[in-house]
Short mmCIF file of C-alpha atoms in Angstrom, two decimals:
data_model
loop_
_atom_site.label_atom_id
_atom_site.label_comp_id
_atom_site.label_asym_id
_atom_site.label_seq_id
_atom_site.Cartn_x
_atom_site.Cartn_y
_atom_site.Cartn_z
CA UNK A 1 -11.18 -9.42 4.16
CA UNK A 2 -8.57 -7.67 2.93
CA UNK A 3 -5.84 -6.05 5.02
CA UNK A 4 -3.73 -3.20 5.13
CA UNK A 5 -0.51 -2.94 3.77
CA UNK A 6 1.73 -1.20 6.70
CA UNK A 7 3.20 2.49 5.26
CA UNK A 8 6.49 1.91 6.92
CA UNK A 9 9.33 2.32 4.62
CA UNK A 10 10.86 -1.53 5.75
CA UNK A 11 7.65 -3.24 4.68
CA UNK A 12 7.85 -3.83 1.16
CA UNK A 13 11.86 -5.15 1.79
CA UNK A 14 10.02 -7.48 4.59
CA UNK A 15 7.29 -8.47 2.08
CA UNK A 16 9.78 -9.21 -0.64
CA UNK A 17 12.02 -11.46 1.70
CA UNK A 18 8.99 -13.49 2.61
CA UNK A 19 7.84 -14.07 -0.93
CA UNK A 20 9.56 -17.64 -1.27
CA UNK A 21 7.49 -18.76 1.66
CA UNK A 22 4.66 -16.96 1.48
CA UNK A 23 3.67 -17.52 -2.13
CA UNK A 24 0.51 -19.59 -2.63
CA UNK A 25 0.02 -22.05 -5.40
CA UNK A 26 -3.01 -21.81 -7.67
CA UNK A 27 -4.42 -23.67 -10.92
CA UNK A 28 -6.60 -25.65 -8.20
CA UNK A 29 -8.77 -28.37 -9.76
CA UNK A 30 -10.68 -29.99 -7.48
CA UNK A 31 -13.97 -29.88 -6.57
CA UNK A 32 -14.71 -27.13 -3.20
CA UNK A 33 -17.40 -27.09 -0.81
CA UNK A 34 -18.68 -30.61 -1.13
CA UNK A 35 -19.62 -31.52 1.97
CA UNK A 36 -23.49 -31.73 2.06
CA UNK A 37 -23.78 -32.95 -1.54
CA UNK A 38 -23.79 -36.63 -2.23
CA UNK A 39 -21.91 -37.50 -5.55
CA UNK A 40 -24.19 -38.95 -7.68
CA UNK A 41 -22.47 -42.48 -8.17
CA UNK A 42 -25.62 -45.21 -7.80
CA UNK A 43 -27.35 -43.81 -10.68
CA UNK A 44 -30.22 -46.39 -11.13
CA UNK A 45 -31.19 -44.65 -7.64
CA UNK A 46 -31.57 -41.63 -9.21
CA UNK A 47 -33.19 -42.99 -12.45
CA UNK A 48 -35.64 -45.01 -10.22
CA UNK A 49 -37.32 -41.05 -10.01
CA UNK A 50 -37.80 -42.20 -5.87
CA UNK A 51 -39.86 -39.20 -4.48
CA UNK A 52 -37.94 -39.37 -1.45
CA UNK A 53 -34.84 -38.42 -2.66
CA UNK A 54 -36.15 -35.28 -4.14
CA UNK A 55 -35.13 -31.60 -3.49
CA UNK A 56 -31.75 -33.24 -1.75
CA UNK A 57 -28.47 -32.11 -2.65
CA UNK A 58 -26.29 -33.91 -5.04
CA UNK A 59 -23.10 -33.86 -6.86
CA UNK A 60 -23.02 -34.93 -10.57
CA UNK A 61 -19.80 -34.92 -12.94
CA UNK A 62 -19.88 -35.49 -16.70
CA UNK A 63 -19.12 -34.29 -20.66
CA UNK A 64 -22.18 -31.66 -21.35
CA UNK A 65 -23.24 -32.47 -24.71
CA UNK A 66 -25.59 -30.46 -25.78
CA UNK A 67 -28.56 -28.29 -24.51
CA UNK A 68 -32.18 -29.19 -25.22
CA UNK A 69 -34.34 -25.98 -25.55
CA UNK A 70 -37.71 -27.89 -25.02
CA UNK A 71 -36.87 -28.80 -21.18
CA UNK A 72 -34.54 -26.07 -21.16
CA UNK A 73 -31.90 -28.45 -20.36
CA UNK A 74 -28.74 -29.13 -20.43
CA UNK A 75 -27.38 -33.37 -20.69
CA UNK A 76 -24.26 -34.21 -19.02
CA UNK A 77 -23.10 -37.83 -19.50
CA UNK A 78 -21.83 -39.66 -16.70
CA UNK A 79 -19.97 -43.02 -16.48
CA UNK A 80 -23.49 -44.53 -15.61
CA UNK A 81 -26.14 -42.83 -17.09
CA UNK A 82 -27.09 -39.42 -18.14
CA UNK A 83 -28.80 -36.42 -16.33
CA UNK A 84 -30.41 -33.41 -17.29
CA UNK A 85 -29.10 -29.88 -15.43
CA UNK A 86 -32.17 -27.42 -15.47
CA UNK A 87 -31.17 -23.61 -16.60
CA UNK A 88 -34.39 -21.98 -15.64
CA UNK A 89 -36.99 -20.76 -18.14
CA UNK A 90 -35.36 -16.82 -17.95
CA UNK A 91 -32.50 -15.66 -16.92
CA UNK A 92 -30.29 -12.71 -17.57
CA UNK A 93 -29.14 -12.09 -21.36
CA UNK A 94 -25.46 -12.48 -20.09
CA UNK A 95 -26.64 -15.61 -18.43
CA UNK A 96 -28.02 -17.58 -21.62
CA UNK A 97 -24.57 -16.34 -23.38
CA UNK A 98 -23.19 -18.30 -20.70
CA UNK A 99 -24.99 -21.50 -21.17
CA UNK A 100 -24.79 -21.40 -24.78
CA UNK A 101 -20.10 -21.85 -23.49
CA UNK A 102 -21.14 -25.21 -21.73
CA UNK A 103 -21.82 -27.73 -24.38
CA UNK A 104 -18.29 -29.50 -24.71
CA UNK A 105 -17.12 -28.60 -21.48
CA UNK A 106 -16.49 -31.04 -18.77
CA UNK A 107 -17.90 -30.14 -15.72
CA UNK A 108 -19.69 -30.32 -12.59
CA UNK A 109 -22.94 -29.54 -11.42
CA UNK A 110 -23.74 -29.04 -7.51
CA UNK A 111 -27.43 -28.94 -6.72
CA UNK A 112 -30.81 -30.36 -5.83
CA UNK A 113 -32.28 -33.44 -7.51
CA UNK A 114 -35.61 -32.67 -8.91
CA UNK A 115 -36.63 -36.57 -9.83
CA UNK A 116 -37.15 -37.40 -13.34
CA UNK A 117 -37.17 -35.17 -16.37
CA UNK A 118 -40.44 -35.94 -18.16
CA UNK A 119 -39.32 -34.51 -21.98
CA UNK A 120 -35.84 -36.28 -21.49
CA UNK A 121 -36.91 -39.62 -19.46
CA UNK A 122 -33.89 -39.23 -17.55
CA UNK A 123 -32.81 -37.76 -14.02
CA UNK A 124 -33.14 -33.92 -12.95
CA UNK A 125 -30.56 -32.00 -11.12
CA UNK A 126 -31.18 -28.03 -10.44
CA UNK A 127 -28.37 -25.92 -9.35
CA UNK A 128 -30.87 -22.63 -9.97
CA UNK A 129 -31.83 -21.57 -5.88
CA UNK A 130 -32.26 -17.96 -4.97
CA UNK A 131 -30.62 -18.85 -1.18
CA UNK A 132 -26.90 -18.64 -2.19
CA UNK A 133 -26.13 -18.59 1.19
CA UNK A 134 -27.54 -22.09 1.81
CA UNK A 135 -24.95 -24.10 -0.13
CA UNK A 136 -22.50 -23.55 -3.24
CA UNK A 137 -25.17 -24.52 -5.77
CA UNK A 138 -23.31 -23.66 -9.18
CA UNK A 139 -22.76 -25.01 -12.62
CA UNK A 140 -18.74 -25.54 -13.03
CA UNK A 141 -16.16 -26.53 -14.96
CA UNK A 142 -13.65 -29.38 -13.61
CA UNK A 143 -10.74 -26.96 -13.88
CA UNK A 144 -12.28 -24.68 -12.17
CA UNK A 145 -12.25 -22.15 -14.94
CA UNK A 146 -15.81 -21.61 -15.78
CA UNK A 147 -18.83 -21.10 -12.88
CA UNK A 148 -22.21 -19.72 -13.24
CA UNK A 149 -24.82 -19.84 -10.55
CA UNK A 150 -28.32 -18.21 -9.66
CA UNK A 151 -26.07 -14.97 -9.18
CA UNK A 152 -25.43 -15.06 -12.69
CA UNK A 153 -29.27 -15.98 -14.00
CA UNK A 154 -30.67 -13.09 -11.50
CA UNK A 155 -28.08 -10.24 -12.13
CA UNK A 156 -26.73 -9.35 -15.67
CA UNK A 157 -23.37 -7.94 -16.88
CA UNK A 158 -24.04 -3.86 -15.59
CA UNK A 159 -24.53 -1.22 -17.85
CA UNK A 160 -21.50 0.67 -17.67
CA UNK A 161 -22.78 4.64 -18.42
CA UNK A 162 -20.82 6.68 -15.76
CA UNK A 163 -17.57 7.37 -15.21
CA UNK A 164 -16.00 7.62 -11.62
CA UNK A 165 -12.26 8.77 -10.05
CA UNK A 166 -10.54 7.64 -7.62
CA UNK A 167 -7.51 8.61 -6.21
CA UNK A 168 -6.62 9.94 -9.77
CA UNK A 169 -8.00 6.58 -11.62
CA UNK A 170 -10.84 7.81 -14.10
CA UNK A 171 -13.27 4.62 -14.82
CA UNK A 172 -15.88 3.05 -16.10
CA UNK A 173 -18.87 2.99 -13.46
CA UNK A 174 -22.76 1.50 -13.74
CA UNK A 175 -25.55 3.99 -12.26
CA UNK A 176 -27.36 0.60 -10.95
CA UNK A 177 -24.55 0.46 -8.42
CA UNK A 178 -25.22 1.95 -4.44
CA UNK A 179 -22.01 3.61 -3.62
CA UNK A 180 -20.56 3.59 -0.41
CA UNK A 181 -17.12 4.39 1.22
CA UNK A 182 -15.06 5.15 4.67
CA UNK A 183 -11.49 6.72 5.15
CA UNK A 184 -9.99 4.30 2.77
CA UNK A 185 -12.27 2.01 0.60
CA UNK A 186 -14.98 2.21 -1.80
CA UNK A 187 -17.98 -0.20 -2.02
CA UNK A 188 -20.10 -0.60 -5.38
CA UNK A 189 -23.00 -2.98 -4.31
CA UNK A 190 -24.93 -4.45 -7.39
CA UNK A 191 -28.41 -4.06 -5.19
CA UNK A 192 -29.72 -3.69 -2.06
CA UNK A 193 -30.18 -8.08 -1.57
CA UNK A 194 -27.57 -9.26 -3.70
CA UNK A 195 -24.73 -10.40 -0.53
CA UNK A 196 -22.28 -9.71 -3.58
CA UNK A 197 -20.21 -6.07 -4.47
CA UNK A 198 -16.79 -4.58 -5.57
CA UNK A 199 -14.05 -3.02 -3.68
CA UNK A 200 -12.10 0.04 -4.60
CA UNK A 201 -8.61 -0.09 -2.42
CA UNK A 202 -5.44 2.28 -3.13
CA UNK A 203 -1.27 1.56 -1.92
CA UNK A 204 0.83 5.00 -2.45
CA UNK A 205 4.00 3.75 -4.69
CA UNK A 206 5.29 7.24 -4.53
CA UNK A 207 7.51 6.50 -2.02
CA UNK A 208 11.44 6.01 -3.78
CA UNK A 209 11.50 2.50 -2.42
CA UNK A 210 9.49 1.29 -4.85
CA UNK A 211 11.35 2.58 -7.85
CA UNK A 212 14.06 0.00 -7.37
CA UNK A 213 11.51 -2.74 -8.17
CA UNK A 214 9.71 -4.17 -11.30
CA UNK A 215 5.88 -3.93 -11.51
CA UNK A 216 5.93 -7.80 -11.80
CA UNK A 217 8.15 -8.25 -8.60
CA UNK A 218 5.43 -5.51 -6.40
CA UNK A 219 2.40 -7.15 -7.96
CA UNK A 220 4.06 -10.19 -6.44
CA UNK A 221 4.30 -8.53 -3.20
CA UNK A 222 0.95 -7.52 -3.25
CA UNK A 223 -0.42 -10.60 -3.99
CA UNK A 224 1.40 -11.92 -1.25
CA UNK A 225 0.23 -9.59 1.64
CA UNK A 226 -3.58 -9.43 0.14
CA UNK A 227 -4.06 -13.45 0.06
CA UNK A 228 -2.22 -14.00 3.57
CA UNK A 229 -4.86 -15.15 5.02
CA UNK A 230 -6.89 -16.50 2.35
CA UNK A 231 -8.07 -20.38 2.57
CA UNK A 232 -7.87 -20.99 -1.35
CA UNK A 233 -6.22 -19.24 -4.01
CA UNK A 234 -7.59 -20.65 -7.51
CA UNK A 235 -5.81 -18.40 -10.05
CA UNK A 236 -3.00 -15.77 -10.19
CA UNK A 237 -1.90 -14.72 -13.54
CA UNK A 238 -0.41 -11.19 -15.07
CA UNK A 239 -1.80 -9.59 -17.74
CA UNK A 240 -2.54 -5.94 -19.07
CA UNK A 241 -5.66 -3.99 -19.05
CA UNK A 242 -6.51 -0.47 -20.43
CA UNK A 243 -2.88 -0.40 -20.09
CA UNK A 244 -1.87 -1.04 -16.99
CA UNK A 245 0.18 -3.67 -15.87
CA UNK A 246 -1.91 -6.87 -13.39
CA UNK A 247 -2.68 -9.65 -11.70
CA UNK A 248 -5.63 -11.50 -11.56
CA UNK A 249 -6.15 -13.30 -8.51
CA UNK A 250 -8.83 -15.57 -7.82
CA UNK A 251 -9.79 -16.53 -4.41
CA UNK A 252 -11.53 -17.77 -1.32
CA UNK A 253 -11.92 -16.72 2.37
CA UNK A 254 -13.78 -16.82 5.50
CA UNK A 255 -14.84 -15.01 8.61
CA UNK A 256 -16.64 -15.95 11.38
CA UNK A 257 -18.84 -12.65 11.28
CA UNK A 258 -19.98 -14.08 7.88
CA UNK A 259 -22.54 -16.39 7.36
CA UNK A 260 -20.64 -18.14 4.88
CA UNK A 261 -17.35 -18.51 2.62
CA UNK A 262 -16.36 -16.26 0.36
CA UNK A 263 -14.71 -15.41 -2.88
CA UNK A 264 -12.83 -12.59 -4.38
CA UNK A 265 -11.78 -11.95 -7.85
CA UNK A 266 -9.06 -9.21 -7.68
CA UNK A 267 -7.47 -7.17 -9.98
CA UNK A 268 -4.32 -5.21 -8.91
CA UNK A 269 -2.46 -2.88 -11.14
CA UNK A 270 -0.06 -0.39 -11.38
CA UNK A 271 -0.55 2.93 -12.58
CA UNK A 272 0.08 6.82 -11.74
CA UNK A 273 2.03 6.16 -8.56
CA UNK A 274 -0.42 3.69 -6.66
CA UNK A 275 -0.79 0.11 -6.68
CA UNK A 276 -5.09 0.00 -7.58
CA UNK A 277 -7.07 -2.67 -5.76
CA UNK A 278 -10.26 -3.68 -7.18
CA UNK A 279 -12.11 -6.84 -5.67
CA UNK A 280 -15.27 -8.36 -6.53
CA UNK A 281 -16.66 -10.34 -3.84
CA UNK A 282 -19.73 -13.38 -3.80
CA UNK A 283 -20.53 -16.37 -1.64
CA UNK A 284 -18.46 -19.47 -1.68
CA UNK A 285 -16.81 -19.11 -5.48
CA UNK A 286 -16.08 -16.40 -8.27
CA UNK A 287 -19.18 -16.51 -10.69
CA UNK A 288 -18.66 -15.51 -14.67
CA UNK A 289 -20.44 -12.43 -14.88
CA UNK A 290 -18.68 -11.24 -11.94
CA UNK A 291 -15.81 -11.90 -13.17
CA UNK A 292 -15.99 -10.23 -15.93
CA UNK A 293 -17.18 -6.50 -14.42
CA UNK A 294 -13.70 -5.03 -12.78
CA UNK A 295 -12.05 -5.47 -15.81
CA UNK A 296 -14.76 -4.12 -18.25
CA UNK A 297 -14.43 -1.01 -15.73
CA UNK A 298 -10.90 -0.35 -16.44
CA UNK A 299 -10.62 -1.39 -20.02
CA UNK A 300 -10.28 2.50 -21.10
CA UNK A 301 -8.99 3.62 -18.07
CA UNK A 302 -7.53 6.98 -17.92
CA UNK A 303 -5.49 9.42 -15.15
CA UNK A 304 -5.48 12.79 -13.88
CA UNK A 305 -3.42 14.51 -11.20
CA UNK A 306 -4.82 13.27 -8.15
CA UNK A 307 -4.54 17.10 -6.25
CA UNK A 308 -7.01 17.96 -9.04
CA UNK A 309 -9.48 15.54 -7.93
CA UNK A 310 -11.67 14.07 -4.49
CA UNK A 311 -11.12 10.24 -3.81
CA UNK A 312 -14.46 10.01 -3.92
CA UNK A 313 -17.73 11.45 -6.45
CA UNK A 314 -19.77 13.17 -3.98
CA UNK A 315 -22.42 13.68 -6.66
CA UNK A 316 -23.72 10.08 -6.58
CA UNK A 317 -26.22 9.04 -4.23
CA UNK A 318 -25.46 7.15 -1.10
CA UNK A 319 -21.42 7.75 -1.80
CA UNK A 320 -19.64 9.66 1.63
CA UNK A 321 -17.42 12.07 0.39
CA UNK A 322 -13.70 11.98 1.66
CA UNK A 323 -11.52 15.23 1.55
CA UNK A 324 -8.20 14.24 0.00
CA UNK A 325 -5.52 15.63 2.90
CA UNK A 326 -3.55 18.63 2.77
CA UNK A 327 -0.77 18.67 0.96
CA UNK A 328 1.31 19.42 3.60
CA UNK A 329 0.41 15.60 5.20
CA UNK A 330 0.25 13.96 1.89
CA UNK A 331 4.39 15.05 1.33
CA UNK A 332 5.25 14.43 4.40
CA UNK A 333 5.64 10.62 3.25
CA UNK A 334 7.20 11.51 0.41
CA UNK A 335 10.79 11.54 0.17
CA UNK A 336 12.57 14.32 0.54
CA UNK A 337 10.16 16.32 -0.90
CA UNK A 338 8.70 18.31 2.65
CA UNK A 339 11.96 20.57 3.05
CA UNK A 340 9.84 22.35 6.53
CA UNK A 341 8.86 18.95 7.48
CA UNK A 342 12.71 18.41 7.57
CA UNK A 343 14.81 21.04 8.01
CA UNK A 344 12.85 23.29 10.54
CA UNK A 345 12.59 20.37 12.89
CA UNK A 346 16.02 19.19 12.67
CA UNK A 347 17.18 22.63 13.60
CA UNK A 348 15.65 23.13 16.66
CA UNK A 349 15.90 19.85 17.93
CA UNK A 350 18.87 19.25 20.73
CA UNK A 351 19.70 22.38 21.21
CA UNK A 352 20.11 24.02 23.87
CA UNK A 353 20.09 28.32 24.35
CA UNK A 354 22.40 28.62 27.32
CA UNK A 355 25.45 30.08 25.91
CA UNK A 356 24.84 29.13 22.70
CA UNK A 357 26.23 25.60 23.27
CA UNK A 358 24.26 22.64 21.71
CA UNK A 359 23.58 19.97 23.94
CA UNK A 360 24.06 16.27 22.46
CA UNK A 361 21.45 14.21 23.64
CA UNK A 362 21.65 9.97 23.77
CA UNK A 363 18.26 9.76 22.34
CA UNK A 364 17.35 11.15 19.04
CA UNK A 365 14.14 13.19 19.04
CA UNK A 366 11.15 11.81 16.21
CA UNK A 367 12.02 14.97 14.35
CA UNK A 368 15.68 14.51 14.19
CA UNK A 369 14.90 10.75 12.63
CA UNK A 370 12.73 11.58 10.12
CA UNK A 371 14.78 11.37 6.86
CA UNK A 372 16.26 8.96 4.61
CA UNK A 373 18.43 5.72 5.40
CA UNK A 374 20.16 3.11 3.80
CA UNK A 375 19.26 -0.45 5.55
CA UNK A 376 19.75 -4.04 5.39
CA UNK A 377 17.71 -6.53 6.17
CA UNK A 378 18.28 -10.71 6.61
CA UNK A 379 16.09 -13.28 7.31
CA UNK A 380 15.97 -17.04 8.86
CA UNK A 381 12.98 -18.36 7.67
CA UNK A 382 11.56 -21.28 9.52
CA UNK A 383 12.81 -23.71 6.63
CA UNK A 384 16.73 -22.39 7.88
CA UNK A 385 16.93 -20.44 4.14
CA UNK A 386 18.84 -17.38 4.58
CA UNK A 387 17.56 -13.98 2.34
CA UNK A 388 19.22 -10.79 2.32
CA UNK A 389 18.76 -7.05 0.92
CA UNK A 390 19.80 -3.70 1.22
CA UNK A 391 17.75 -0.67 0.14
CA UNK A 392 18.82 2.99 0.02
CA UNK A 393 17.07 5.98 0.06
CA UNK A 394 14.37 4.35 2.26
CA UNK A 395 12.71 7.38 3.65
CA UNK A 396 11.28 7.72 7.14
CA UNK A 397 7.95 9.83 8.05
CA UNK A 398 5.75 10.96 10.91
CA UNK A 399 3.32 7.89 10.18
CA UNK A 400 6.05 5.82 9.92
CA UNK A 401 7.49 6.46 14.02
CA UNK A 402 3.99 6.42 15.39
CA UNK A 403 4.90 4.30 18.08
CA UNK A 404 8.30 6.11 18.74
CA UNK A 405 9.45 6.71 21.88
CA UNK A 406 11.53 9.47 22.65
CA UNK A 407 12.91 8.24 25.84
CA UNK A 408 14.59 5.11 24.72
CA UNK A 409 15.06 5.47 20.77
CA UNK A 410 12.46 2.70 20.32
CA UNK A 411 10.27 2.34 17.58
CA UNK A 412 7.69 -1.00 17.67
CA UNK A 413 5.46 -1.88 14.63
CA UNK A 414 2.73 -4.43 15.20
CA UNK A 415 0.91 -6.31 12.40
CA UNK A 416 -1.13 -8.99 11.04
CA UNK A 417 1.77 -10.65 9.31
CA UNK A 418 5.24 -9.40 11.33
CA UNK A 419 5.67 -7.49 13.98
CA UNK A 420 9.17 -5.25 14.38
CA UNK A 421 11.09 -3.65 16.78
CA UNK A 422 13.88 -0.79 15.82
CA UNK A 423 16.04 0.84 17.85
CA UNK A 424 17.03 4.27 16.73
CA UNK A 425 20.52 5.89 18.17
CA UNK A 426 23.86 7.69 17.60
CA UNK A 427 27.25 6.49 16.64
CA UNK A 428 30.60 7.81 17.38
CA UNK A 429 30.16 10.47 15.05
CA UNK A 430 26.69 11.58 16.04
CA UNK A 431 25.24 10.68 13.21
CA UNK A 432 22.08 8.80 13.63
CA UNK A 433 21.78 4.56 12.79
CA UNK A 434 18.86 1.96 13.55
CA UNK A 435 18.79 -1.64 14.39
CA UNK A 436 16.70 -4.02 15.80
CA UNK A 437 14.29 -7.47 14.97
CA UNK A 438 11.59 -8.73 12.42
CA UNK A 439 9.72 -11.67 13.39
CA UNK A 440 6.46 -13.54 11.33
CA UNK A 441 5.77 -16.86 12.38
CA UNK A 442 8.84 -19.20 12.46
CA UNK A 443 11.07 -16.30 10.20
CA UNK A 444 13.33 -14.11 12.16
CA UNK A 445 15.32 -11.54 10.57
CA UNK A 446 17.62 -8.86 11.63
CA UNK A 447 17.56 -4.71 10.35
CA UNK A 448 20.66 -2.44 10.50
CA UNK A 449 20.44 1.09 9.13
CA UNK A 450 22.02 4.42 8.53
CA UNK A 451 20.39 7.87 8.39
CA UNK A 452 21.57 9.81 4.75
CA UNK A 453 20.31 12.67 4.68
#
């Protein structure tokens, strides 16, 4: 669904690199998930009212024109004929706000033809079905900007009467939701059936790497890594809410484990040191009302210092409770702010007692590369374009060598997107440099670095 963002200190200069090829487009317009659904283009067979075309699924594209309270209808007008799109007798109130935004709209209505409307003397379609895993039955605009479904007619906007922190994010929270978390999400699920909930996901920015950048230019990163390996990506657009700098993303995915596609409507934003993820996630496409909860959560968002408070609210029900680390771990990937994480290593490392003398060793120790570089990184992407940067200050932690080994200076990092291989040594002068490879897909690139401090 969504995958981690690697902490080594190299990623984000990787992620930038890759930006001009890794980008998606969005603004898509056309019509998704058709298959199954016959467009609606003989429309005397419709009007004929034939019994045995009834409850199958169609496709039907018009100008709504108005909505007719007696069959609780709404008329679209085709090129052939017109048809009348069934909104249900009930509904949430959210959900008749939302039908009363249709009238004048273009759009495009996937779902079951239900023969001939007896009030309107004119064919039926419902896109109303309680199975949203079935088929994307919805209600849409033909820009793709508007989309209601049964979701949105079973489950209103949330009452939004608690607040809730995470990792030093104070926000607006709904009672109705079931909490649940592991070791570095949050889940809000809107009910116990409902295959639809919101994600709570935080990236440490602390890190002086990220200083050097605009908010724009990491929001641009982020969106990058997060929709990797997304199939559609229907809108990404910045924008500011309860303060905070963001992008709105608006996309589609799928996994076999699933038993069918689905959407995500992201906001990311930066704020207090973190970039804050927060998804919202329903089969097959992004739904108004959901939508429209993530950023009524954060609209008077607020901070505190994160030391002061638990990632997650033990106190609601349901919700695992996560011990923020010590802060001895936490500054460890901080840098240059652990002076024992440091110092103490680095001066007991390659020495040797007998007679005093130290002993230089070919292979620098974990401890003795912990600590901040400057590096420079250049890519070959598979088109033959050439990119290039240099950071400084790039710091180096524990998490960060996980995979170093002491014997040979080698440091491998595997992931979804790149893998990389660094090679950590001396020079002439015994002070400690890098190099090594960065490979994702067809791009290649090449890392050199020195150790500062």
């Amino acid at each position: 669904m969504k995958k981690r963002i690697y902490p080594a200190v190299l990623t984000l200069m990787i992620a930038f690199l890759f930006i001009p090829v890794s980008v998606k487009a969005a603004n898509v317009t056309e019509a998704m998930y058709t298959d199954g659904f016959e467009k609606a283009s003989d429309y005397d067979k419709y009007a004929a009212g034939d019994k045995s075309l009834i409850d199958t699924n169609v496709w039907v594209e018009g100008d709504a024109k108005g909505y007719d309270e007696a069959s609780n209808s709404i008329i679209i007008k085709t090129d052939s004929g017109n048809w009348s799109v069934y909104c249900g007798k009930d509904g949430t109130e959210s959900f008749k706000e939302l039908i009363k935004q249709v009238p004048g709209k273009k759009i495009r209505v996937f779902g079951k033809y239900q023969g001939i409307d007896e009030s309107l003397n004119i064919p039926r379609v419902n896109f109303l079905y309680d199975n949203v895993i079935e088929a994307a039955y919805r209600l849409e605009s033909t820009d793709n900007d508007f989309r209601i479904s049964y979701l949105d007619y079973a489950i209103g906007m949330p009452d939004l009467d608690t607040e809730k922190t995470y990792y030093g994010m104070n926000f607006k929270s709904s009672s109705s939701f079931t909490q649940k978390g592991d070791s570095e999400t949050d889940y809000y699920y809107f009910d116990a059936q409902t295959p639809a909930f919101i994600m709570l996901h935080a990236e440490d920015l602390s890190d002086p790497v990220y200083k050097s950048y605009s908010e724009d230019t990491i929001l641009d990163t982020f969106v990058s890594v997060y929709t990797d390996n997304n199939d559609t990506v229907f809108k990404n657009e910045r924008t500011n809410i309860g303060g905070m700098r963001c992008a709105i993303v608006e996309s589609t995915f799928s996994d076999e484990k699933l038993p069918c596609s689905m959407s995500l409507y992201s906001v990311m934003a930066i704020a207090n040191d973190h970039c804050y993820y927060l998804g919202c996630t329903q089969p097959y496409l992004s739904t108004e009302t959901f939508k429209s909860v993530i950023p009524a959560m954060l609209e008077n968002v607020s901070f505190q210092n994160e030391a002061d408070s638990t990632k997650l609210n033990a106190d609601n029900e349901g919700a695992e409770k996560i011990d923020e680390a010590p802060a001895d771990d936490k500054t460890a990937d901080t840098a240059g702010t652990d002076k024992t994480a440091l110092e103490e290593p680095l001066g007991k490392a390659g020495t040797n007692n007998t007679e005093g003398e130290t002993e230089k060793k070919d292979v620098p120790t974990k401890a003795e590369v912990v600590g901040l570089y400057t590096m420079t990184l250049e890519l070959v992407h598979g088109s033959g374009q050439t990119t290039k940067d240099t950071g400084e200050n790039l710091y180096f932690g524990e998490k960060d060598l996980t995979n170093y080994d002491e014997t040979t200076g080698v440091c491998t990092v595997e992931e979804e997107n790149f893998s990389m291989v660094l090679t950590f040594e001396y020079d002439k002068d015994r002070r400690i440099m890098c190099h090594g490879s960065v490979t994702s897909g067809d791009n290649v690139g090449s890392i050199i670095g020195l150790k500062t401090s």
